[in-house]
GROMACS .gro file of N, CA and C in nm:
model
  327
    1MET      N    1   0.441   1.254   2.195
    1MET     CA    2   0.281   1.297   2.185
    1MET      C    3   0.228   1.155   2.134
    2ARG      N    4   0.148   1.099   2.224
    2ARG     CA    5   0.038   0.985   2.192
    2ARG      C    6  -0.046   1.022   2.097
    3GLN      N    7  -0.037   0.936   1.939
    3GLN     CA    8  -0.153   0.968   1.904
    3GLN      C    9  -0.301   0.855   1.913
    4ALA      N   10  -0.394   0.860   1.795
    4ALA     CA   11  -0.522   0.788   1.866
    4ALA      C   12  -0.517   0.644   1.751
    5LEU      N   13  -0.359   0.625   1.663
    5LEU     CA   14  -0.369   0.521   1.627
    5LEU      C   15  -0.255   0.473   1.650
    6ASP      N   16  -0.198   0.474   1.764
    6ASP     CA   17  -0.053   0.462   1.765
    6ASP      C   18  -0.054   0.285   1.807
    7GLY      N   19   0.076   0.224   1.742
    7GLY     CA   20   0.052   0.101   1.750
    7GLY      C   21  -0.013  -0.005   1.679
    8VAL      N   22  -0.082   0.084   1.576
    8VAL     CA   23  -0.186  -0.032   1.471
    8VAL      C   24  -0.137   0.035   1.388
    9ARG      N   25  -0.086  -0.121   1.292
    9ARG     CA   26  -0.044  -0.189   1.162
    9ARG      C   27  -0.114  -0.148   1.097
   10VAL      N   28  -0.097  -0.130   0.932
   10VAL     CA   29  -0.210  -0.132   0.802
   10VAL      C   30  -0.119  -0.161   0.743
   11LEU      N   31  -0.188  -0.255   0.635
   11LEU     CA   32  -0.096  -0.339   0.523
   11LEU      C   33  -0.212  -0.249   0.430
   12ASP      N   34  -0.160  -0.200   0.353
   12ASP     CA   35  -0.165  -0.086   0.194
   12ASP      C   36  -0.126  -0.151   0.113
   13LEU      N   37  -0.328  -0.198  -0.009
   13LEU     CA   38  -0.269  -0.252  -0.098
   13LEU      C   39  -0.335  -0.137  -0.222
   14THR      N   40  -0.381  -0.097  -0.200
   14THR     CA   41  -0.491   0.062  -0.220
   14THR      C   42  -0.411   0.119  -0.344
   15GLN      N   43  -0.469   0.180  -0.423
   15GLN     CA   44  -0.434   0.235  -0.527
   15GLN      C   45  -0.530   0.323  -0.548
   16PHE      N   46  -0.532   0.454  -0.640
   16PHE     CA   47  -0.538   0.553  -0.695
   16PHE      C   48  -0.640   0.602  -0.606
   17GLU      N   49  -0.727   0.707  -0.612
   17GLU     CA   50  -0.730   0.780  -0.482
   17GLU      C   51  -0.830   0.749  -0.353
   18ALA      N   52  -0.916   0.708  -0.382
   18ALA     CA   53  -0.988   0.625  -0.289
   18ALA      C   54  -0.953   0.564  -0.149
   19GLY      N   55  -0.814   0.463  -0.186
   19GLY     CA   56  -0.805   0.414  -0.133
   19GLY      C   57  -0.694   0.529  -0.020
   20PRO      N   58  -0.561   0.525  -0.079
   20PRO     CA   59  -0.468   0.606  -0.078
   20PRO      C   60  -0.483   0.674   0.011
   21SER      N   61  -0.592   0.766  -0.003
   21SER     CA   62  -0.657   0.846   0.094
   21SER      C   63  -0.683   0.832   0.208
   22CYS      N   64  -0.792   0.707   0.194
   22CYS     CA   65  -0.804   0.648   0.318
   22CYS      C   66  -0.669   0.629   0.435
   23THR      N   67  -0.569   0.510   0.349
   23THR     CA   68  -0.461   0.500   0.444
   23THR      C   69  -0.390   0.581   0.501
   24GLN      N   70  -0.368   0.691   0.433
   24GLN     CA   71  -0.280   0.824   0.464
   24GLN      C   72  -0.390   0.891   0.588
   25LEU      N   73  -0.489   0.859   0.597
   25LEU     CA   74  -0.526   0.990   0.745
   25LEU      C   75  -0.473   0.860   0.825
   26LEU      N   76  -0.504   0.687   0.794
   26LEU     CA   77  -0.445   0.673   0.948
   26LEU      C   78  -0.294   0.658   0.917
   27ALA      N   79  -0.242   0.694   0.857
   27ALA     CA   80  -0.112   0.752   0.905
   27ALA      C   81  -0.079   0.861   0.966
   28TRP      N   82  -0.173   0.937   0.943
   28TRP     CA   83  -0.144   1.090   1.003
   28TRP      C   84  -0.235   1.070   1.139
   29LEU      N   85  -0.280   1.033   1.173
   29LEU     CA   86  -0.378   0.942   1.280
   29LEU      C   87  -0.294   0.884   1.388
   30GLY      N   88  -0.138   0.816   1.334
   30GLY     CA   89  -0.051   0.779   1.438
   30GLY      C   90  -0.058   0.600   1.377
   31ALA      N   91  -0.116   0.511   1.235
   31ALA     CA   92  -0.064   0.387   1.253
   31ALA      C   93   0.051   0.380   1.123
   32GLU      N   94   0.112   0.269   1.165
   32GLU     CA   95   0.227   0.276   1.116
   32GLU      C   96   0.149   0.173   0.962
   33VAL      N   97   0.160   0.277   0.855
   33VAL     CA   98   0.095   0.204   0.676
   33VAL      C   99   0.201   0.157   0.666
   34ILE      N  100   0.203   0.050   0.585
   34ILE     CA  101   0.284  -0.032   0.477
   34ILE      C  102   0.278  -0.046   0.339
   35LYS      N  103   0.289   0.001   0.255
   35LYS     CA  104   0.189   0.049   0.102
   35LYS      C  105   0.295  -0.074   0.062
   36VAL      N  106   0.251  -0.165  -0.013
   36VAL     CA  107   0.266  -0.309  -0.069
   36VAL      C  108   0.266  -0.239  -0.236
   37GLU      N  109   0.394  -0.227  -0.310
   37GLU     CA  110   0.400  -0.195  -0.449
   37GLU      C  111   0.443  -0.308  -0.539
   38GLU      N  112   0.431  -0.287  -0.679
   38GLU     CA  113   0.482  -0.422  -0.701
   38GLU      C  114   0.633  -0.368  -0.754
   39PRO      N  115   0.673  -0.475  -0.767
   39PRO     CA  116   0.869  -0.429  -0.817
   39PRO      C  117   0.855  -0.401  -0.967
   40GLU      N  118   0.963  -0.272  -0.936
   40GLU     CA  119   0.978  -0.227  -1.054
   40GLU      C  120   0.895  -0.096  -1.110
   41ARG      N  121   0.771  -0.121  -1.115
   41ARG     CA  122   0.732  -0.037  -1.147
   41ARG      C  123   0.660   0.061  -1.039
   42GLY      N  124   0.579   0.009  -0.935
   42GLY     CA  125   0.561   0.059  -0.774
   42GLY      C  126   0.420   0.079  -0.846
   43ASP      N  127   0.347   0.161  -0.761
   43ASP     CA  128   0.179   0.161  -0.733
   43ASP      C  129   0.195   0.300  -0.874
   44PRO      N  130   0.095   0.298  -0.992
   44PRO     CA  131   0.055   0.311  -1.054
   44PRO      C  132   0.062   0.468  -1.052
   45GLY      N  133  -0.001   0.542  -0.947
   45GLY     CA  134  -0.017   0.651  -0.934
   45GLY      C  135   0.141   0.719  -0.921
   46ARG      N  136   0.276   0.635  -0.907
   46ARG     CA  137   0.425   0.705  -0.890
   46ARG      C  138   0.420   0.760  -1.073
   47TYR      N  139   0.373   0.708  -1.157
   47TYR     CA  140   0.407   0.715  -1.269
   47TYR      C  141   0.313   0.768  -1.399
   48GLY      N  142   0.189   0.733  -1.313
   48GLY     CA  143   0.064   0.751  -1.411
   48GLY      C  144   0.042   0.907  -1.430
   49ARG      N  145   0.073   0.997  -1.331
   49ARG     CA  146   0.069   1.157  -1.295
   49ARG      C  147   0.204   1.240  -1.324
   50ALA      N  148   0.288   1.157  -1.329
   50ALA     CA  149   0.409   1.193  -1.326
   50ALA      C  150   0.456   1.331  -1.474
   51GLU      N  151   0.526   1.433  -1.360
   51GLU     CA  152   0.536   1.561  -1.385
   51GLU      C  153   0.640   1.545  -1.500
   52LYS      N  154   0.740   1.479  -1.424
   52LYS     CA  155   0.858   1.434  -1.494
   52LYS      C  156   0.908   1.300  -1.440
   53PRO      N  157   0.917   1.223  -1.622
   53PRO     CA  158   0.965   1.124  -1.636
   53PRO      C  159   1.096   1.082  -1.506
   54GLY      N  160   1.066   1.006  -1.451
   54GLY     CA  161   1.130   0.898  -1.353
   54GLY      C  162   1.149   0.987  -1.210
   55VAL      N  163   1.017   1.070  -1.195
   55VAL     CA  164   1.018   1.098  -1.080
   55VAL      C  165   0.873   1.100  -1.013
   56ASP      N  166   0.850   1.079  -0.921
   56ASP     CA  167   0.721   1.029  -0.794
   56ASP      C  168   0.627   1.156  -0.857
   57SER      N  169   0.517   1.098  -0.892
   57SER     CA  170   0.398   1.244  -0.925
   57SER      C  171   0.381   1.322  -0.798
   58SER      N  172   0.334   1.447  -0.801
   58SER     CA  173   0.324   1.542  -0.726
   58SER      C  174   0.154   1.423  -0.642
   59TYR      N  175   0.118   1.391  -0.746
   59TYR     CA  176  -0.033   1.315  -0.685
   59TYR      C  177  -0.003   1.214  -0.630
   60PHE      N  178   0.115   1.127  -0.655
   60PHE     CA  179   0.114   1.037  -0.525
   60PHE      C  180   0.195   1.051  -0.444
   61LEU      N  181   0.283   1.157  -0.397
   61LEU     CA  182   0.373   1.233  -0.314
   61LEU      C  183   0.239   1.224  -0.189
   62THR      N  184   0.144   1.361  -0.288
   62THR     CA  185   0.009   1.404  -0.193
   62THR      C  186  -0.060   1.244  -0.106
   63LEU      N  187  -0.085   1.153  -0.183
   63LEU     CA  188  -0.146   1.067  -0.101
   63LEU      C  189  -0.101   0.958  -0.017
   64ASN      N  190  -0.021   0.956  -0.039
   64ASN     CA  191   0.095   0.847   0.018
   64ASN      C  192   0.216   0.897   0.114
   65SER      N  193   0.199   1.019   0.165
   65SER     CA  194   0.264   1.052   0.226
   65SER      C  195   0.308   1.062   0.383
   66ASN      N  196   0.367   1.008   0.485
   66ASN     CA  197   0.410   0.870   0.593
   66ASN      C  198   0.364   0.803   0.632
   67LYS      N  199   0.362   0.723   0.532
   67LYS     CA  200   0.353   0.577   0.504
   67LYS      C  201   0.496   0.520   0.478
   68LYS      N  202   0.530   0.421   0.490
   68LYS     CA  203   0.620   0.328   0.448
   68LYS      C  204   0.609   0.206   0.302
   69SER      N  205   0.701   0.187   0.216
   69SER     CA  206   0.671   0.118   0.099
   69SER      C  207   0.723   0.007   0.096
   70VAL      N  208   0.689  -0.095   0.061
   70VAL     CA  209   0.805  -0.235   0.027
   70VAL      C  210   0.740  -0.257  -0.115
   71THR      N  211   0.817  -0.338  -0.208
   71THR     CA  212   0.768  -0.350  -0.297
   71THR      C  213   0.767  -0.559  -0.258
   72LEU      N  214   0.655  -0.612  -0.339
   72LEU     CA  215   0.658  -0.764  -0.304
   72LEU      C  216   0.605  -0.811  -0.473
   73ASN      N  217   0.651  -0.936  -0.508
   73ASN     CA  218   0.586  -1.004  -0.661
   73ASN      C  219   0.465  -1.029  -0.534
   74LEU      N  220   0.353  -1.039  -0.561
   74LEU     CA  221   0.228  -1.092  -0.517
   74LEU      C  222   0.204  -1.188  -0.626
   75LYS      N  223   0.294  -1.219  -0.770
   75LYS     CA  224   0.207  -1.341  -0.852
   75LYS      C  225   0.316  -1.422  -0.806
   76HIS      N  226   0.408  -1.431  -0.770
   76HIS     CA  227   0.514  -1.562  -0.737
   76HIS      C  228   0.500  -1.595  -0.578
   77PRO      N  229   0.533  -1.711  -0.555
   77PRO     CA  230   0.470  -1.755  -0.439
   77PRO      C  231   0.522  -1.729  -0.356
   78GLN      N  232   0.686  -1.686  -0.386
   78GLN     CA  233   0.729  -1.662  -0.229
   78GLN      C  234   0.730  -1.474  -0.208
   79GLY      N  235   0.668  -1.397  -0.295
   79GLY     CA  236   0.630  -1.294  -0.280
   79GLY      C  237   0.460  -1.284  -0.225
   80LYS      N  238   0.356  -1.412  -0.236
   80LYS     CA  239   0.281  -1.440  -0.193
   80LYS      C  240   0.256  -1.468  -0.013
   81ALA      N  241   0.379  -1.564  -0.012
   81ALA     CA  242   0.420  -1.616   0.092
   81ALA      C  243   0.487  -1.557   0.215
   82MET      N  244   0.553  -1.423   0.167
   82MET     CA  245   0.587  -1.322   0.208
   82MET      C  246   0.471  -1.235   0.262
   83PHE      N  247   0.357  -1.196   0.189
   83PHE     CA  248   0.263  -1.082   0.232
   83PHE      C  249   0.229  -1.124   0.316
   84LEU      N  250   0.153  -1.300   0.325
   84LEU     CA  251   0.081  -1.365   0.400
   84LEU      C  252   0.097  -1.350   0.534
   85GLU      N  253   0.248  -1.371   0.511
   85GLU     CA  254   0.339  -1.327   0.634
   85GLU      C  255   0.349  -1.236   0.733
   86MET      N  256   0.320  -1.100   0.611
   86MET     CA  257   0.350  -0.982   0.682
   86MET      C  258   0.165  -0.969   0.736
   87VAL      N  259   0.076  -0.981   0.685
   87VAL     CA  260  -0.095  -1.000   0.731
   87VAL      C  261  -0.099  -1.071   0.873
   88LYS      N  262   0.014  -1.172   0.922
   88LYS     CA  263  -0.036  -1.174   1.040
   88LYS      C  264   0.011  -1.102   1.181
   89GLN      N  265   0.099  -0.996   1.096
   89GLN     CA  266   0.172  -0.897   1.171
   89GLN      C  267   0.079  -0.784   1.193
   90ALA      N  268  -0.035  -0.802   1.068
   90ALA     CA  269  -0.113  -0.619   1.076
   90ALA      C  270  -0.216  -0.630   1.139
   91ASP      N  271  -0.277  -0.515   1.184
   91ASP     CA  272  -0.382  -0.525   1.231
   91ASP      C  273  -0.538  -0.484   1.136
   92VAL      N  274  -0.435  -0.421   1.057
   92VAL     CA  275  -0.585  -0.370   0.910
   92VAL      C  276  -0.513  -0.409   0.781
   93LEU      N  277  -0.556  -0.499   0.670
   93LEU     CA  278  -0.555  -0.507   0.562
   93LEU      C  279  -0.642  -0.406   0.492
   94SER      N  280  -0.563  -0.324   0.394
   94SER     CA  281  -0.657  -0.197   0.324
   94SER      C  282  -0.651  -0.250   0.167
   95GLU      N  283  -0.772  -0.227   0.093
   95GLU     CA  284  -0.751  -0.282   0.015
   95GLU      C  285  -0.874  -0.246  -0.112
   96ASN      N  286  -0.893  -0.154  -0.240
   96ASN     CA  287  -0.951  -0.166  -0.315
   96ASN      C  288  -0.956  -0.176  -0.487
   97GLN      N  289  -0.943  -0.328  -0.448
   97GLN     CA  290  -0.885  -0.389  -0.562
   97GLN      C  291  -1.106  -0.415  -0.642
   98ALA      N  292  -1.014  -0.476  -0.735
   98ALA     CA  293  -1.186  -0.521  -0.816
   98ALA      C  294  -1.246  -0.609  -0.703
   99PRO      N  295  -1.381  -0.640  -0.675
   99PRO     CA  296  -1.426  -0.770  -0.640
   99PRO      C  297  -1.374  -0.874  -0.696
  100GLY      N  298  -1.360  -0.944  -0.599
  100GLY     CA  299  -1.248  -1.115  -0.608
  100GLY      C  300  -1.124  -1.109  -0.700
  101ALA      N  301  -1.043  -0.984  -0.676
  101ALA     CA  302  -0.926  -1.003  -0.660
  101ALA      C  303  -0.853  -1.093  -0.642
  102LEU      N  304  -0.829  -1.046  -0.486
  102LEU     CA  305  -0.751  -1.135  -0.381
  102LEU      C  306  -0.790  -1.281  -0.373
  103GLU      N  307  -0.926  -1.300  -0.404
  103GLU     CA  308  -0.935  -1.468  -0.367
  103GLU      C  309  -0.864  -1.499  -0.517
  104LYS      N  310  -0.872  -1.398  -0.616
  104LYS     CA  311  -0.821  -1.526  -0.780
  104LYS      C  312  -0.694  -1.493  -0.809
  105SER      N  313  -0.628  -1.374  -0.711
  105SER     CA  314  -0.471  -1.408  -0.751
  105SER      C  315  -0.474  -1.524  -0.589
  106GLY      N  316  -0.522  -1.628  -0.480
  106GLY     CA  317  -0.429  -1.671  -0.435
  106GLY      C  318  -0.433  -1.577  -0.289
  107LEU      N  319  -0.513  -1.486  -0.269
  107LEU     CA  320  -0.460  -1.368  -0.153
  107LEU      C  321  -0.595  -1.337  -0.009
  108GLY      N  322  -0.686  -1.386  -0.106
  108GLY     CA  323  -0.817  -1.406   0.007
  108GLY      C  324  -0.747  -1.380   0.080
  109LEU      N  325  -0.802  -1.358   0.233
  109LEU     CA  326  -0.801  -1.452   0.362
  109LEU      C  327  -0.933  -1.516   0.392
   0.00000   0.00000   0.00000
């Protein structure tokens, strides 16, 4: 059965509750959501409210179900270049960083 957002690709740079819940809804409506996370640590929600050390928190699992995930070092030139290539293939970029954070990091679009 076709869903409303089939064929839509979303790059997800969100964190904490508001952003991940938004992109999760897009995923449940059929969008391909690709969550971009920091290498080694991942999204702060994975470990910030973990019930057991080394296990993704139920908070993270609840807000990020039905998404794909990739790790990229957005502070490294190669990671930035890979991200900018991914942006070219995306329909939506969702982020909830502080105002100006993407521009400051060299990722402003």
